[in-house]
Short mmCIF file of C-alpha atoms and ligand atoms in Angstrom, two decimals:
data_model
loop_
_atom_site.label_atom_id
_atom_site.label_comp_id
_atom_site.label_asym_id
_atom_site.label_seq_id
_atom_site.Cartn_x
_atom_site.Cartn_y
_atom_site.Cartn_z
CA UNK A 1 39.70 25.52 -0.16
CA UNK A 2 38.34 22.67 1.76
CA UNK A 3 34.87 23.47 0.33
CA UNK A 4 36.86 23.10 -3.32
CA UNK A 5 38.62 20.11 -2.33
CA UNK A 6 34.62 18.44 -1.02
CA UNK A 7 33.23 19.29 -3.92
CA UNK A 8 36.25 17.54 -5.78
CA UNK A 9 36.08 14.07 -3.94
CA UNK A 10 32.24 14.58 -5.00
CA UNK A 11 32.62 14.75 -8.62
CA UNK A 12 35.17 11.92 -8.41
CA UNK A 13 33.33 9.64 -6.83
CA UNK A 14 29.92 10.38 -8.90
CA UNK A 15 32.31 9.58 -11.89
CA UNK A 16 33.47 6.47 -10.85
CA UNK A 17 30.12 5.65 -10.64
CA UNK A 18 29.09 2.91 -13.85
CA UNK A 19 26.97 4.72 -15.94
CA UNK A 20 24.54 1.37 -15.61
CA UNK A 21 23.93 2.07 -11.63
CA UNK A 22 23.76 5.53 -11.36
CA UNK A 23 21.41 5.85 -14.12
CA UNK A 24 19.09 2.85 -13.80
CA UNK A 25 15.57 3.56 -15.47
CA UNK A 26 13.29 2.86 -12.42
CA UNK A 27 10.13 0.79 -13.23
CA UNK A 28 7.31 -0.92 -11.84
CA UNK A 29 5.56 -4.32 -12.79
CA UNK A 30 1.94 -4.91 -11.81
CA UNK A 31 2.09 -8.87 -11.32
CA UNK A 32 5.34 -10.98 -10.88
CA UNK A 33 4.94 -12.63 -14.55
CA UNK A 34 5.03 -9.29 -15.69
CA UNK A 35 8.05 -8.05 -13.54
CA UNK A 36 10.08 -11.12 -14.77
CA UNK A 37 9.48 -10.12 -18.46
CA UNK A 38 11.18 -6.85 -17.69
CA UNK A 39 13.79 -7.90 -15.88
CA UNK A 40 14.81 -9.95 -18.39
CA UNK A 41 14.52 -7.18 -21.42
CA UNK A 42 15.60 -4.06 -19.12
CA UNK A 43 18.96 -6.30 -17.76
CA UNK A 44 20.89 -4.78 -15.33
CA UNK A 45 20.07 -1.31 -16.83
CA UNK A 46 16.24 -1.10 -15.34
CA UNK A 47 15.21 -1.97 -11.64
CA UNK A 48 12.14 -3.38 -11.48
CA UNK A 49 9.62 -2.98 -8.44
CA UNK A 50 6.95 -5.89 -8.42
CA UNK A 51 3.56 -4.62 -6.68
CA UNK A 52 1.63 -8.12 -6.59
CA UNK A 53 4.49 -10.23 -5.66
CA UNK A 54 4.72 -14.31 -5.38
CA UNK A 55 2.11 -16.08 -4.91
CA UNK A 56 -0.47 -12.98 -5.19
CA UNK A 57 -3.46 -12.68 -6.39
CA UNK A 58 -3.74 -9.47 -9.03
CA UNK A 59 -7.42 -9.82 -9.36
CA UNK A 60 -7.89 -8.81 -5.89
CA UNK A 61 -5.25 -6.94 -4.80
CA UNK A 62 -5.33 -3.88 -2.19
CA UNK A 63 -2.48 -1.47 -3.07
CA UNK A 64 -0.89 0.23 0.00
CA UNK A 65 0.88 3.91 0.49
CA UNK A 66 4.02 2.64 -0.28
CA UNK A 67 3.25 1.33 -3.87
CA UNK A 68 1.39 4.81 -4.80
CA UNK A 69 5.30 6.04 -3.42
CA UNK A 70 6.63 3.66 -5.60
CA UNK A 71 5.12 4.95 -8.67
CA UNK A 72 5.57 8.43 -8.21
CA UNK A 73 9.18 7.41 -8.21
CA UNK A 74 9.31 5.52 -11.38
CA UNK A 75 9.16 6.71 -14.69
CA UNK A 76 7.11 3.45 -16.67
CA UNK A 77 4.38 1.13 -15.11
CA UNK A 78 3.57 -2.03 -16.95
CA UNK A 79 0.41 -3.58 -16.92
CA UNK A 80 -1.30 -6.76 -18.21
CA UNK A 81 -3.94 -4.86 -19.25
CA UNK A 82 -7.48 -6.60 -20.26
CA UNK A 83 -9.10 -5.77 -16.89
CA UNK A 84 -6.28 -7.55 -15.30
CA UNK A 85 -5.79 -5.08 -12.33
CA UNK A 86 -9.18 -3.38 -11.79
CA UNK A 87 -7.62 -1.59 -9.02
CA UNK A 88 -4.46 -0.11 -10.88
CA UNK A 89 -6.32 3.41 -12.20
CA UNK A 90 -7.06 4.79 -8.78
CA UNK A 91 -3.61 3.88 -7.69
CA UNK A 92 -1.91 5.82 -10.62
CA UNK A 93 -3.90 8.36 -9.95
CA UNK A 94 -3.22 8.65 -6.48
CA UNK A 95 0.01 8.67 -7.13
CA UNK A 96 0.38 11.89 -9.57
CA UNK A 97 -0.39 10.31 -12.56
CA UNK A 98 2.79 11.00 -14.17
CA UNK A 99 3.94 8.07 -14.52
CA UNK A 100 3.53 6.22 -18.19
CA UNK A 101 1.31 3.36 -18.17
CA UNK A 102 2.89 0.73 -20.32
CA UNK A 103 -0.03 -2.00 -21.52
CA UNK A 104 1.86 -5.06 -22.32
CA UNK A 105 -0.77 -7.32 -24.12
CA UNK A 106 -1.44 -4.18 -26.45
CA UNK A 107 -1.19 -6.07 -30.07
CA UNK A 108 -2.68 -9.09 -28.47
CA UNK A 109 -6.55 -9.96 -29.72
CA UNK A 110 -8.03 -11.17 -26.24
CA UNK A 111 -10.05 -14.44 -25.68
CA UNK A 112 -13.70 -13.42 -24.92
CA UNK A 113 -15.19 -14.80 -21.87
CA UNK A 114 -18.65 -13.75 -21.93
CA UNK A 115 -18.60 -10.19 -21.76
CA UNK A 116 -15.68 -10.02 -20.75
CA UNK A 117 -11.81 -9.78 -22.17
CA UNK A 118 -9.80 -13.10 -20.23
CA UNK A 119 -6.80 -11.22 -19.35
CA UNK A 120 -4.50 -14.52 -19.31
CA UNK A 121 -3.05 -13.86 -22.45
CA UNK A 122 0.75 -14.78 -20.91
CA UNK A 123 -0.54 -18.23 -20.55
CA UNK A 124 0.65 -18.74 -24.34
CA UNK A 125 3.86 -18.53 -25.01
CA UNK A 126 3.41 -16.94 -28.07
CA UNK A 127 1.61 -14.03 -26.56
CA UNK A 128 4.61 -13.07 -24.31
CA UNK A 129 6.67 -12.66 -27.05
CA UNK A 130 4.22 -10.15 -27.60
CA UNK A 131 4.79 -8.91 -24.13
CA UNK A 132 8.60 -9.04 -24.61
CA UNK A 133 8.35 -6.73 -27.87
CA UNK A 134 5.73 -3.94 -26.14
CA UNK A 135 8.32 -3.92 -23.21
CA UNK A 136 11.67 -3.34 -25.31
CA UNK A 137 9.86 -0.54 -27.49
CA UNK A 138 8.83 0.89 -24.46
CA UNK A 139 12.14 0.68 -22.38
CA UNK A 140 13.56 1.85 -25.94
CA UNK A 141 11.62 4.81 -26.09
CA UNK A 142 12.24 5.51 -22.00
CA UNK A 143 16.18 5.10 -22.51
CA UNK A 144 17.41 5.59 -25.69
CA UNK A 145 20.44 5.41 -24.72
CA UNK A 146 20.42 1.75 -23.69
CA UNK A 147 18.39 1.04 -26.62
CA UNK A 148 21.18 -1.49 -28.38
CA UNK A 149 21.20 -3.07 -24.42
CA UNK A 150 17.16 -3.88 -24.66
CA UNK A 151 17.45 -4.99 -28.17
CA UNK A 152 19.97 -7.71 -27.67
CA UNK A 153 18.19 -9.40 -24.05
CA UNK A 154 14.69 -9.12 -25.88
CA UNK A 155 16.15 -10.55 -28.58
CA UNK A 156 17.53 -13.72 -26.24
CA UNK A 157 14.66 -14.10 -24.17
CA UNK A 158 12.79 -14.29 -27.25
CA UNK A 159 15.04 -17.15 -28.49
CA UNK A 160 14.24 -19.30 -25.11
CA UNK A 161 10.87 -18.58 -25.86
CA UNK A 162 10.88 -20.48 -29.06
CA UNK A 163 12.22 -23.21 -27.78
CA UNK A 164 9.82 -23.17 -24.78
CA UNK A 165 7.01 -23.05 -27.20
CA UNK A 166 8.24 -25.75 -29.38
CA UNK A 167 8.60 -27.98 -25.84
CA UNK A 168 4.77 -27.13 -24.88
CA UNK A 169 3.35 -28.13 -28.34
CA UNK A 170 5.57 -31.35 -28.05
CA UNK A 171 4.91 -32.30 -24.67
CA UNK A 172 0.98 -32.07 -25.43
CA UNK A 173 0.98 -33.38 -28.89
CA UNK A 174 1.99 -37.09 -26.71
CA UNK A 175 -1.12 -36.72 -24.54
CA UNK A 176 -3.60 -39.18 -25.65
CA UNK A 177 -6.26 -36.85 -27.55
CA UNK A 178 -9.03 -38.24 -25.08
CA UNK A 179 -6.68 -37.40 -22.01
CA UNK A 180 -6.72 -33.59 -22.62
CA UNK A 181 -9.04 -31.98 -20.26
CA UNK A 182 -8.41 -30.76 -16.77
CA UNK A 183 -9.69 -28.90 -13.76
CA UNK A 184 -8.51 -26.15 -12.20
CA UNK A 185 -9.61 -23.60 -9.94
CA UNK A 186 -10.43 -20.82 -11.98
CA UNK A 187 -10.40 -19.85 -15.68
CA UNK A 188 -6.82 -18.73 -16.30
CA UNK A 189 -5.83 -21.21 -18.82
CA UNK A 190 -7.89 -20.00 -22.25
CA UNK A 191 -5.05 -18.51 -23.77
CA UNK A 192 -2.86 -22.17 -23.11
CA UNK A 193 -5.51 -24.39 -23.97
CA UNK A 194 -6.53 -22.43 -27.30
CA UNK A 195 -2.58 -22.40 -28.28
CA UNK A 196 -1.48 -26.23 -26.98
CA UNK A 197 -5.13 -28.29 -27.25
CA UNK A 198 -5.85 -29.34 -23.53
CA UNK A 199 -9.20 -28.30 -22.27
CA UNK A 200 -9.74 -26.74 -19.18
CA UNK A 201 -12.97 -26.47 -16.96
CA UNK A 202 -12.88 -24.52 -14.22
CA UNK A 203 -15.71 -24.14 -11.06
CA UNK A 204 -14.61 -20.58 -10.75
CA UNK A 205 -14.94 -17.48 -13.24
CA UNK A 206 -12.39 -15.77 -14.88
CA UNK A 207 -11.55 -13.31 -12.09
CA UNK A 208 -10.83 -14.62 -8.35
CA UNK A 209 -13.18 -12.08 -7.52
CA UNK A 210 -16.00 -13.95 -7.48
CA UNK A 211 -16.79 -17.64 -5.96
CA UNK A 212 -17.59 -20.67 -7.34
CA UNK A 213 -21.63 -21.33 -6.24
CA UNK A 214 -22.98 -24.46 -5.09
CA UNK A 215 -24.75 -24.95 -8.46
CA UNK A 216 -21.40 -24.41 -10.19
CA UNK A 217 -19.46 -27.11 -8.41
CA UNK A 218 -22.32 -29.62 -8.70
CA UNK A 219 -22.35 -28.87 -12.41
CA UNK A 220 -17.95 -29.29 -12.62
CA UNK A 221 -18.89 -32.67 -10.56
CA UNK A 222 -21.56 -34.01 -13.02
CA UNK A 223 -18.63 -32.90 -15.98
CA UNK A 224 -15.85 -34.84 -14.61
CA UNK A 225 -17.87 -38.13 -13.78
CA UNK A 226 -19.62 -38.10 -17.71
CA UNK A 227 -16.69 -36.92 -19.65
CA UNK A 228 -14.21 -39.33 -16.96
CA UNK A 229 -11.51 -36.43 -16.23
CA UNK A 230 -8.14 -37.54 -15.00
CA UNK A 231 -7.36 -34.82 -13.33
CA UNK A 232 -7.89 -32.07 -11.25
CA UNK A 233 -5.34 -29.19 -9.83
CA UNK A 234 -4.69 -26.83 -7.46
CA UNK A 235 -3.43 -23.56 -7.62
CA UNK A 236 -0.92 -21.73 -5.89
CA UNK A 237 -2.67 -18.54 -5.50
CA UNK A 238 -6.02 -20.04 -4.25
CA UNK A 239 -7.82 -21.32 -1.39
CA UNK A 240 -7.25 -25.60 -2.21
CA UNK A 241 -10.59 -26.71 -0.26
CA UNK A 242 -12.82 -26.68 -3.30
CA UNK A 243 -10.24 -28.55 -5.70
CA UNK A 244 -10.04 -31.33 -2.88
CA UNK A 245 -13.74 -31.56 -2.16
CA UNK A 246 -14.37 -31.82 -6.03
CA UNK A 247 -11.43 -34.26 -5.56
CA UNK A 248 -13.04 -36.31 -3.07
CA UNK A 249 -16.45 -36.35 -4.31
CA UNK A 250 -15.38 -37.47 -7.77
CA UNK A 251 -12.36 -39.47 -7.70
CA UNK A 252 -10.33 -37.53 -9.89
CA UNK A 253 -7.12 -37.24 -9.02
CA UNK A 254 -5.13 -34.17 -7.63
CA UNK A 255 -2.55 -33.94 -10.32
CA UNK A 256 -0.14 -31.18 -8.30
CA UNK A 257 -0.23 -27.49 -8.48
CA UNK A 258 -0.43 -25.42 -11.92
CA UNK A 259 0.94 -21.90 -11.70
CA UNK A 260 -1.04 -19.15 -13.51
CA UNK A 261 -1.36 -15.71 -12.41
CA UNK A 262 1.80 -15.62 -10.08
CA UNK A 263 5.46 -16.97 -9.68
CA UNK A 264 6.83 -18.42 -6.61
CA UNK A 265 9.48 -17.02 -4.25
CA UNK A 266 13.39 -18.42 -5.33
CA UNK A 267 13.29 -21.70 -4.32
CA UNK A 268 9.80 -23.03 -5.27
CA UNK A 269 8.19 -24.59 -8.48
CA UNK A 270 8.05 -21.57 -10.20
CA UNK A 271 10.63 -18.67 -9.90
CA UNK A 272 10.01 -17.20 -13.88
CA UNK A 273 7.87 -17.52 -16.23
CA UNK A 274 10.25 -20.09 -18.14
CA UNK A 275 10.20 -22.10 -14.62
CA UNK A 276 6.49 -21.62 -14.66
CA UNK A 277 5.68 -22.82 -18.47
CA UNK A 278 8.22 -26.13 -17.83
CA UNK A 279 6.38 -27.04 -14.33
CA UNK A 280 2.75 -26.50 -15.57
CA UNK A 281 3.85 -28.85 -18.75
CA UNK A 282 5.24 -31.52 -16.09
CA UNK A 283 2.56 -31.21 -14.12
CA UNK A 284 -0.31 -32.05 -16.81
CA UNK A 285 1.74 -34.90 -18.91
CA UNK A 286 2.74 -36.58 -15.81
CA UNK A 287 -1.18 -36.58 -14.96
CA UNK A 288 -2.73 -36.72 -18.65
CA UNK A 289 -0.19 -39.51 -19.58
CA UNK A 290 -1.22 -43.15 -19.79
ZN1 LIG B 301 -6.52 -15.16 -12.97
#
């Protein structure tokens, strides 16, 4: 009888349960950008484990036990995708491989750099809503169920979106057109300067992976003195020494920090992507501006 009466209080409470909590589709985001783009489309029906978190650096990350744990607990991972996280297939694999692999620039046709695909396609705004659409179909297709829940934030996020666009191409279009060019440390900005017009030069390659060489910087030095760039910037993911040196040795000024592969924790410049987009903007008017 007590046994009955146990099992009872069991049922009740797993019933009183919301639906939303008990049955949360478990997920993992590869890079913090990414794992704000879900959160936002998956709402309080998905919980969302970030493996690079802020301030990382996804080009060179070293996974640990836990995230291979991680995965073989979740049922979708989403990845950037484009050579983004040359260290992700091992780690899948390592961890079962059941999970599904969710590529959220599929759709997108990647900037060539070189050889090479630049996998920085979030740096235009219209490309995440390209992320936004490959993550609801794929949370759609993971939870039917919620399906009318991911339609409607997707659908909202994609509205701010707009409007964030609309600010970029604003803000920029004020620049002086002779004003428009900028360093920064390494080439994650294609995808931004192709979609808003500022050009970027940058002493290191597309991937963190490699360093800049002394031949390189010399070269970026020579660039900003002849074509007389305003500005150069840090970023918040890197190792600041070169940017200052280059700094120093040219004159051009440090115009702040531009965010590009990773968010910041809560309280700094840039907590989501929106965040993000709005400081980077800030950051190059208030140094491109005459
Ligand atoms: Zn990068």
């Amino acid at each position: 009888m007590q046994r009955l009466f146990g099992l009872i209080c069991l049922v009740l409470i797993a019933t009183a349960v919301p639906a939303s909590a008990q049955e949360r589709l478990k997920t993992i985001a590869s890079f913090s950008i990414l794992g704000d783009f879900v959160r936002n489309v998956g709402g309080d029906r998905v919980s969302v484990t970030t493996l690079v978190g802020a301030d990382g650096d996804a080009h060179v990350y070293s996974p640990t036990p836990a995230d291979a744990k991680r995965i073989a607990d979740a049922k979708l991972i989403f990845i950037n995708g484009l050579g983004f996280e040359g260290w992700l297939p091992r780690l899948v694999k390592s961890a079962g491989g059941k999970v599904t692999i969710v590529t959220a620039t599929a759709g997108i046709a990647p900037l060539k750099l070189g050889s090479h695909a630049d996998p920085h396609a979030w740096q235009s705004v219209s490309n995440a809503k390209i992320y936004i659409g490959n993550i609801r179909d794929a949370l759609v297709a993971a939870d039917p169920a919620s399906a009318q829940s991911f339609r409607a934030n997707a659908e909202a996020y994609l509205a701010k979106l707009d409007i964030l666009d609309r600010e970029a191409r604003e803000a920029i279009a004020k620049l002086p057109q002779g004003r428009r060019k900028v360093i920064s440390t390494h080439d994650a900005f294609g995808y931004f300067a192709a979609a808003y017009g500022v050009e970027f030069i940058a002493p290191v390659g597309v991937s963190t992976e490699s360093e800049a060489s002394a031949r390189d910087i010399a070269g970026i030095i020579t660039q900003i003195r002849s074509a007389k760039i305003p500005a150069v910037f840090l970023e918040n993911m890197s190792d600041p020494r070169l940017i200052r040196r280059i700094s120093a040795e040219t004159g051009a000024r440090i115009g702040g920090t531009l965010y590009s592969d990773s968010l910041t924790a809560e309280k700094g410049d840039a907590p989501t992507y929106i965040d993000m987009v709005r400081h980077n903007i800030k950051a190059l008017t208030s140094a491109l501006g005459d």
